[in-house]
Amino acid sequence: QVDVVESGGGLVPPGGSLRLSCKVSGRTFNGYTMAWFRQAPGKEREFVAGNRRRGETTPYSDSVKGRFTMSRDSAENAVYLQMNSLKPEDTAVYYCAAEPRRLITSTLRVSSEYSYWGRGTQVTVSS
């Protein structure tokens, strides 16, 4: 059994910052492909950032590139999403996803490729 648990969401004004955490338990973490997705009300779930291994280039969606940074801590079995310069359009439920396989770049952005999901954490950007 693999458990994925997100934390760190909240209410923040435009231009503010938040740091999301995601902890994975149950299996060897180092080989996992990890990703962040988000889903706004009335919209489909969309890819935010993904990482296959610490030190590798992390793909980001165009909408968050330059503002969000994903990092990985193998000792803690965790990934993080540092979100800066937040905008109202960043408001969404943010989900952490884990996949034991090493996904290639073209599939890393596809939500159906991930086997394990957290319950999500709400991020609201509003004044």
PDB file of C-alpha atoms in Angstrom:
ATOM      1  CA  GLN A   1       0.000   0.000   0.000  1.00  0.00           C
ATOM      2  CA  VAL A   2       1.293   3.438  -0.966  1.00  0.00           C
ATOM      3  CA  ASP A   3      -0.045   6.501   0.788  1.00  0.00           C
ATOM      4  CA  VAL A   4       0.301   9.977  -0.676  1.00  0.00           C
ATOM      5  CA  VAL A   5      -0.489  12.924   1.573  1.00  0.00           C
ATOM      6  CA  GLU A   6      -0.386  16.589   0.611  1.00  0.00           C
ATOM      7  CA  SER A   7      -0.278  19.555   2.960  1.00  0.00           C
ATOM      8  CA  GLY A   8       0.418  23.275   2.930  1.00  0.00           C
ATOM      9  CA  GLY A   9      -2.530  24.759   1.081  1.00  0.00           C
ATOM     10  CA  GLY A  10      -4.377  27.848   2.227  1.00  0.00           C
ATOM     11  CA  LEU A  11      -5.568  31.344   1.428  1.00  0.00           C
ATOM     12  CA  VAL A  12      -2.988  33.810   0.137  1.00  0.00           C
ATOM     13  CA  PRO A  13      -3.271  37.262  -1.495  1.00  0.00           C
ATOM     14  CA  PRO A  14      -2.175  37.814  -5.092  1.00  0.00           C
ATOM     15  CA  GLY A  15       1.583  38.041  -5.297  1.00  0.00           C
ATOM     16  CA  GLY A  16       2.032  35.861  -2.239  1.00  0.00           C
ATOM     17  CA  SER A  17       3.764  32.515  -1.775  1.00  0.00           C
ATOM     18  CA  LEU A  18       2.928  29.051  -0.520  1.00  0.00           C
ATOM     19  CA  ARG A  19       4.882  25.840  -0.175  1.00  0.00           C
ATOM     20  CA  LEU A  20       3.074  22.554  -0.669  1.00  0.00           C
ATOM     21  CA  SER A  21       4.420  19.289   0.694  1.00  0.00           C
ATOM     22  CA  CYS A  22       3.735  15.734  -0.387  1.00  0.00           C
ATOM     23  CA  LYS A  23       4.887  12.701   1.563  1.00  0.00           C
ATOM     24  CA  VAL A  24       4.863   9.154   0.207  1.00  0.00           C
ATOM     25  CA  SER A  25       4.894   6.080   2.405  1.00  0.00           C
ATOM     26  CA  GLY A  26       4.933   2.381   1.846  1.00  0.00           C
ATOM     27  CA  ARG A  27       7.506   1.711  -0.847  1.00  0.00           C
ATOM     28  CA  THR A  28      10.894   2.670  -2.174  1.00  0.00           C
ATOM     29  CA  PHE A  29      10.602   6.285  -3.190  1.00  0.00           C
ATOM     30  CA  ASN A  30      13.768   6.901  -5.166  1.00  0.00           C
ATOM     31  CA  GLY A  31      12.596   5.370  -8.430  1.00  0.00           C
ATOM     32  CA  TYR A  32       9.171   6.968  -8.401  1.00  0.00           C
ATOM     33  CA  THR A  33       8.001   9.522 -10.891  1.00  0.00           C
ATOM     34  CA  MET A  34       6.313  12.282  -8.900  1.00  0.00           C
ATOM     35  CA  ALA A  35       4.106  15.084 -10.119  1.00  0.00           C
ATOM     36  CA  TRP A  36       1.820  17.897  -9.092  1.00  0.00           C
ATOM     37  CA  PHE A  37      -1.521  18.440 -10.803  1.00  0.00           C
ATOM     38  CA  ARG A  38      -4.273  20.911 -10.064  1.00  0.00           C
ATOM     39  CA  GLN A  39      -7.969  21.200 -10.712  1.00  0.00           C
ATOM     40  CA  ALA A  40      -9.957  24.409 -10.630  1.00  0.00           C
ATOM     41  CA  PRO A  41     -13.761  24.412 -10.276  1.00  0.00           C
ATOM     42  CA  GLY A  42     -15.419  23.450 -13.547  1.00  0.00           C
ATOM     43  CA  LYS A  43     -12.117  22.601 -15.226  1.00  0.00           C
ATOM     44  CA  GLU A  44     -10.193  19.453 -15.975  1.00  0.00           C
ATOM     45  CA  ARG A  45      -7.243  18.374 -13.919  1.00  0.00           C
ATOM     46  CA  GLU A  46      -4.051  19.835 -15.367  1.00  0.00           C
ATOM     47  CA  PHE A  47      -0.360  19.073 -15.050  1.00  0.00           C
ATOM     48  CA  VAL A  48       1.721  21.525 -13.027  1.00  0.00           C
ATOM     49  CA  ALA A  49       5.185  19.953 -12.589  1.00  0.00           C
ATOM     50  CA  GLY A  50       6.830  16.527 -12.644  1.00  0.00           C
ATOM     51  CA  ASN A  51      10.076  14.936 -11.528  1.00  0.00           C
ATOM     52  CA  ARG A  52      11.585  11.509 -12.147  1.00  0.00           C
ATOM     53  CA  ARG A  53      14.723  11.763 -10.056  1.00  0.00           C
ATOM     54  CA  ARG A  54      16.479  14.341  -7.945  1.00  0.00           C
ATOM     55  CA  GLY A  55      18.752  16.450 -10.095  1.00  0.00           C
ATOM     56  CA  GLU A  56      16.887  15.850 -13.334  1.00  0.00           C
ATOM     57  CA  THR A  57      15.215  18.670 -15.202  1.00  0.00           C
ATOM     58  CA  THR A  58      11.659  19.161 -14.035  1.00  0.00           C
ATOM     59  CA  PRO A  59       9.068  19.944 -16.705  1.00  0.00           C
ATOM     60  CA  TYR A  60       6.576  22.669 -15.777  1.00  0.00           C
ATOM     61  CA  SER A  61       3.368  23.812 -17.372  1.00  0.00           C
ATOM     62  CA  ASP A  62       3.700  27.100 -19.232  1.00  0.00           C
ATOM     63  CA  SER A  63       1.273  28.762 -16.835  1.00  0.00           C
ATOM     64  CA  VAL A  64       3.556  28.265 -13.811  1.00  0.00           C
ATOM     65  CA  LYS A  65       7.027  28.267 -15.361  1.00  0.00           C
ATOM     66  CA  GLY A  66       9.300  30.756 -13.636  1.00  0.00           C
ATOM     67  CA  ARG A  67       7.010  31.063 -10.616  1.00  0.00           C
ATOM     68  CA  PHE A  68       6.765  27.518  -9.245  1.00  0.00           C
ATOM     69  CA  THR A  69       9.616  25.223  -8.253  1.00  0.00           C
ATOM     70  CA  MET A  70       9.316  21.511  -7.566  1.00  0.00           C
ATOM     71  CA  SER A  71      11.903  19.822  -5.389  1.00  0.00           C
ATOM     72  CA  ARG A  72      12.507  16.352  -4.026  1.00  0.00           C
ATOM     73  CA  ASP A  73      13.927  15.021  -0.770  1.00  0.00           C
ATOM     74  CA  SER A  74      14.594  11.294  -0.925  1.00  0.00           C
ATOM     75  CA  ALA A  75      15.535  11.124   2.751  1.00  0.00           C
ATOM     76  CA  GLU A  76      12.075  12.375   3.648  1.00  0.00           C
ATOM     77  CA  ASN A  77      10.223  10.505   0.870  1.00  0.00           C
ATOM     78  CA  ALA A  78       8.788  13.871  -0.060  1.00  0.00           C
ATOM     79  CA  VAL A  79       8.362  16.343  -2.858  1.00  0.00           C
ATOM     80  CA  TYR A  80       7.593  20.014  -2.505  1.00  0.00           C
ATOM     81  CA  LEU A  81       6.074  22.735  -4.647  1.00  0.00           C
ATOM     82  CA  GLN A  82       7.240  26.258  -3.907  1.00  0.00           C
ATOM     83  CA  MET A  83       4.727  28.647  -5.417  1.00  0.00           C
ATOM     84  CA  ASN A  84       5.684  32.313  -5.763  1.00  0.00           C
ATOM     85  CA  SER A  85       3.986  35.312  -7.369  1.00  0.00           C
ATOM     86  CA  LEU A  86       0.645  33.598  -7.017  1.00  0.00           C
ATOM     87  CA  LYS A  87      -2.248  34.748  -9.176  1.00  0.00           C
ATOM     88  CA  PRO A  88      -6.014  34.324  -8.734  1.00  0.00           C
ATOM     89  CA  GLU A  89      -5.977  31.874 -11.652  1.00  0.00           C
ATOM     90  CA  ASP A  90      -3.726  29.582  -9.584  1.00  0.00           C
ATOM     91  CA  THR A  91      -6.708  28.903  -7.321  1.00  0.00           C
ATOM     92  CA  ALA A  92      -7.370  25.166  -7.408  1.00  0.00           C
ATOM     93  CA  VAL A  93      -7.130  21.918  -5.520  1.00  0.00           C
ATOM     94  CA  TYR A  94      -3.550  20.725  -5.863  1.00  0.00           C
ATOM     95  CA  TYR A  95      -2.902  17.009  -6.069  1.00  0.00           C
ATOM     96  CA  CYS A  96       0.291  15.043  -5.643  1.00  0.00           C
ATOM     97  CA  ALA A  97       0.687  11.939  -7.815  1.00  0.00           C
ATOM     98  CA  ALA A  98       3.136   9.048  -7.590  1.00  0.00           C
ATOM     99  CA  GLU A  99       4.039   6.379 -10.108  1.00  0.00           C
ATOM    100  CA  PRO A 100       6.533   3.533  -9.481  1.00  0.00           C
ATOM    101  CA  ARG A 101       7.601   3.521 -13.143  1.00  0.00           C
ATOM    102  CA  ARG A 102      10.022   5.956 -14.630  1.00  0.00           C
ATOM    103  CA  LEU A 103       7.776   7.857 -17.049  1.00  0.00           C
ATOM    104  CA  ILE A 104       9.114   9.346 -20.236  1.00  0.00           C
ATOM    105  CA  THR A 105       8.682  13.059 -20.853  1.00  0.00           C
ATOM    106  CA  SER A 106       5.653  12.668 -23.098  1.00  0.00           C
ATOM    107  CA  THR A 107       3.689  10.678 -20.502  1.00  0.00           C
ATOM    108  CA  LEU A 108       4.915  12.433 -17.382  1.00  0.00           C
ATOM    109  CA  ARG A 109       2.241  15.122 -17.954  1.00  0.00           C
ATOM    110  CA  VAL A 110      -0.618  12.609 -18.308  1.00  0.00           C
ATOM    111  CA  SER A 111      -2.678  12.101 -15.158  1.00  0.00           C
ATOM    112  CA  SER A 112      -3.843   8.601 -16.113  1.00  0.00           C
ATOM    113  CA  GLU A 113      -0.222   7.369 -16.006  1.00  0.00           C
ATOM    114  CA  TYR A 114      -0.064   7.773 -12.233  1.00  0.00           C
ATOM    115  CA  SER A 115      -1.128   4.973  -9.906  1.00  0.00           C
ATOM    116  CA  TYR A 116      -1.266   6.777  -6.579  1.00  0.00           C
ATOM    117  CA  TRP A 117      -2.881  10.061  -5.658  1.00  0.00           C
ATOM    118  CA  GLY A 118      -3.312  12.195  -2.595  1.00  0.00           C
ATOM    119  CA  ARG A 119      -6.640  13.705  -1.600  1.00  0.00           C
ATOM    120  CA  GLY A 120      -5.546  17.205  -2.574  1.00  0.00           C
ATOM    121  CA  THR A 121      -4.982  20.478  -0.790  1.00  0.00           C
ATOM    122  CA  GLN A 122      -6.909  23.673  -1.534  1.00  0.00           C
ATOM    123  CA  VAL A 123      -5.007  26.746  -2.668  1.00  0.00           C
ATOM    124  CA  THR A 124      -6.988  29.979  -2.879  1.00  0.00           C
ATOM    125  CA  VAL A 125      -5.441  33.185  -4.178  1.00  0.00           C
ATOM    126  CA  SER A 126      -7.626  36.132  -3.349  1.00  0.00           C
ATOM    127  CA  SER A 127      -7.478  39.564  -1.777  1.00  0.00           C
TER     128      SER A 127
END
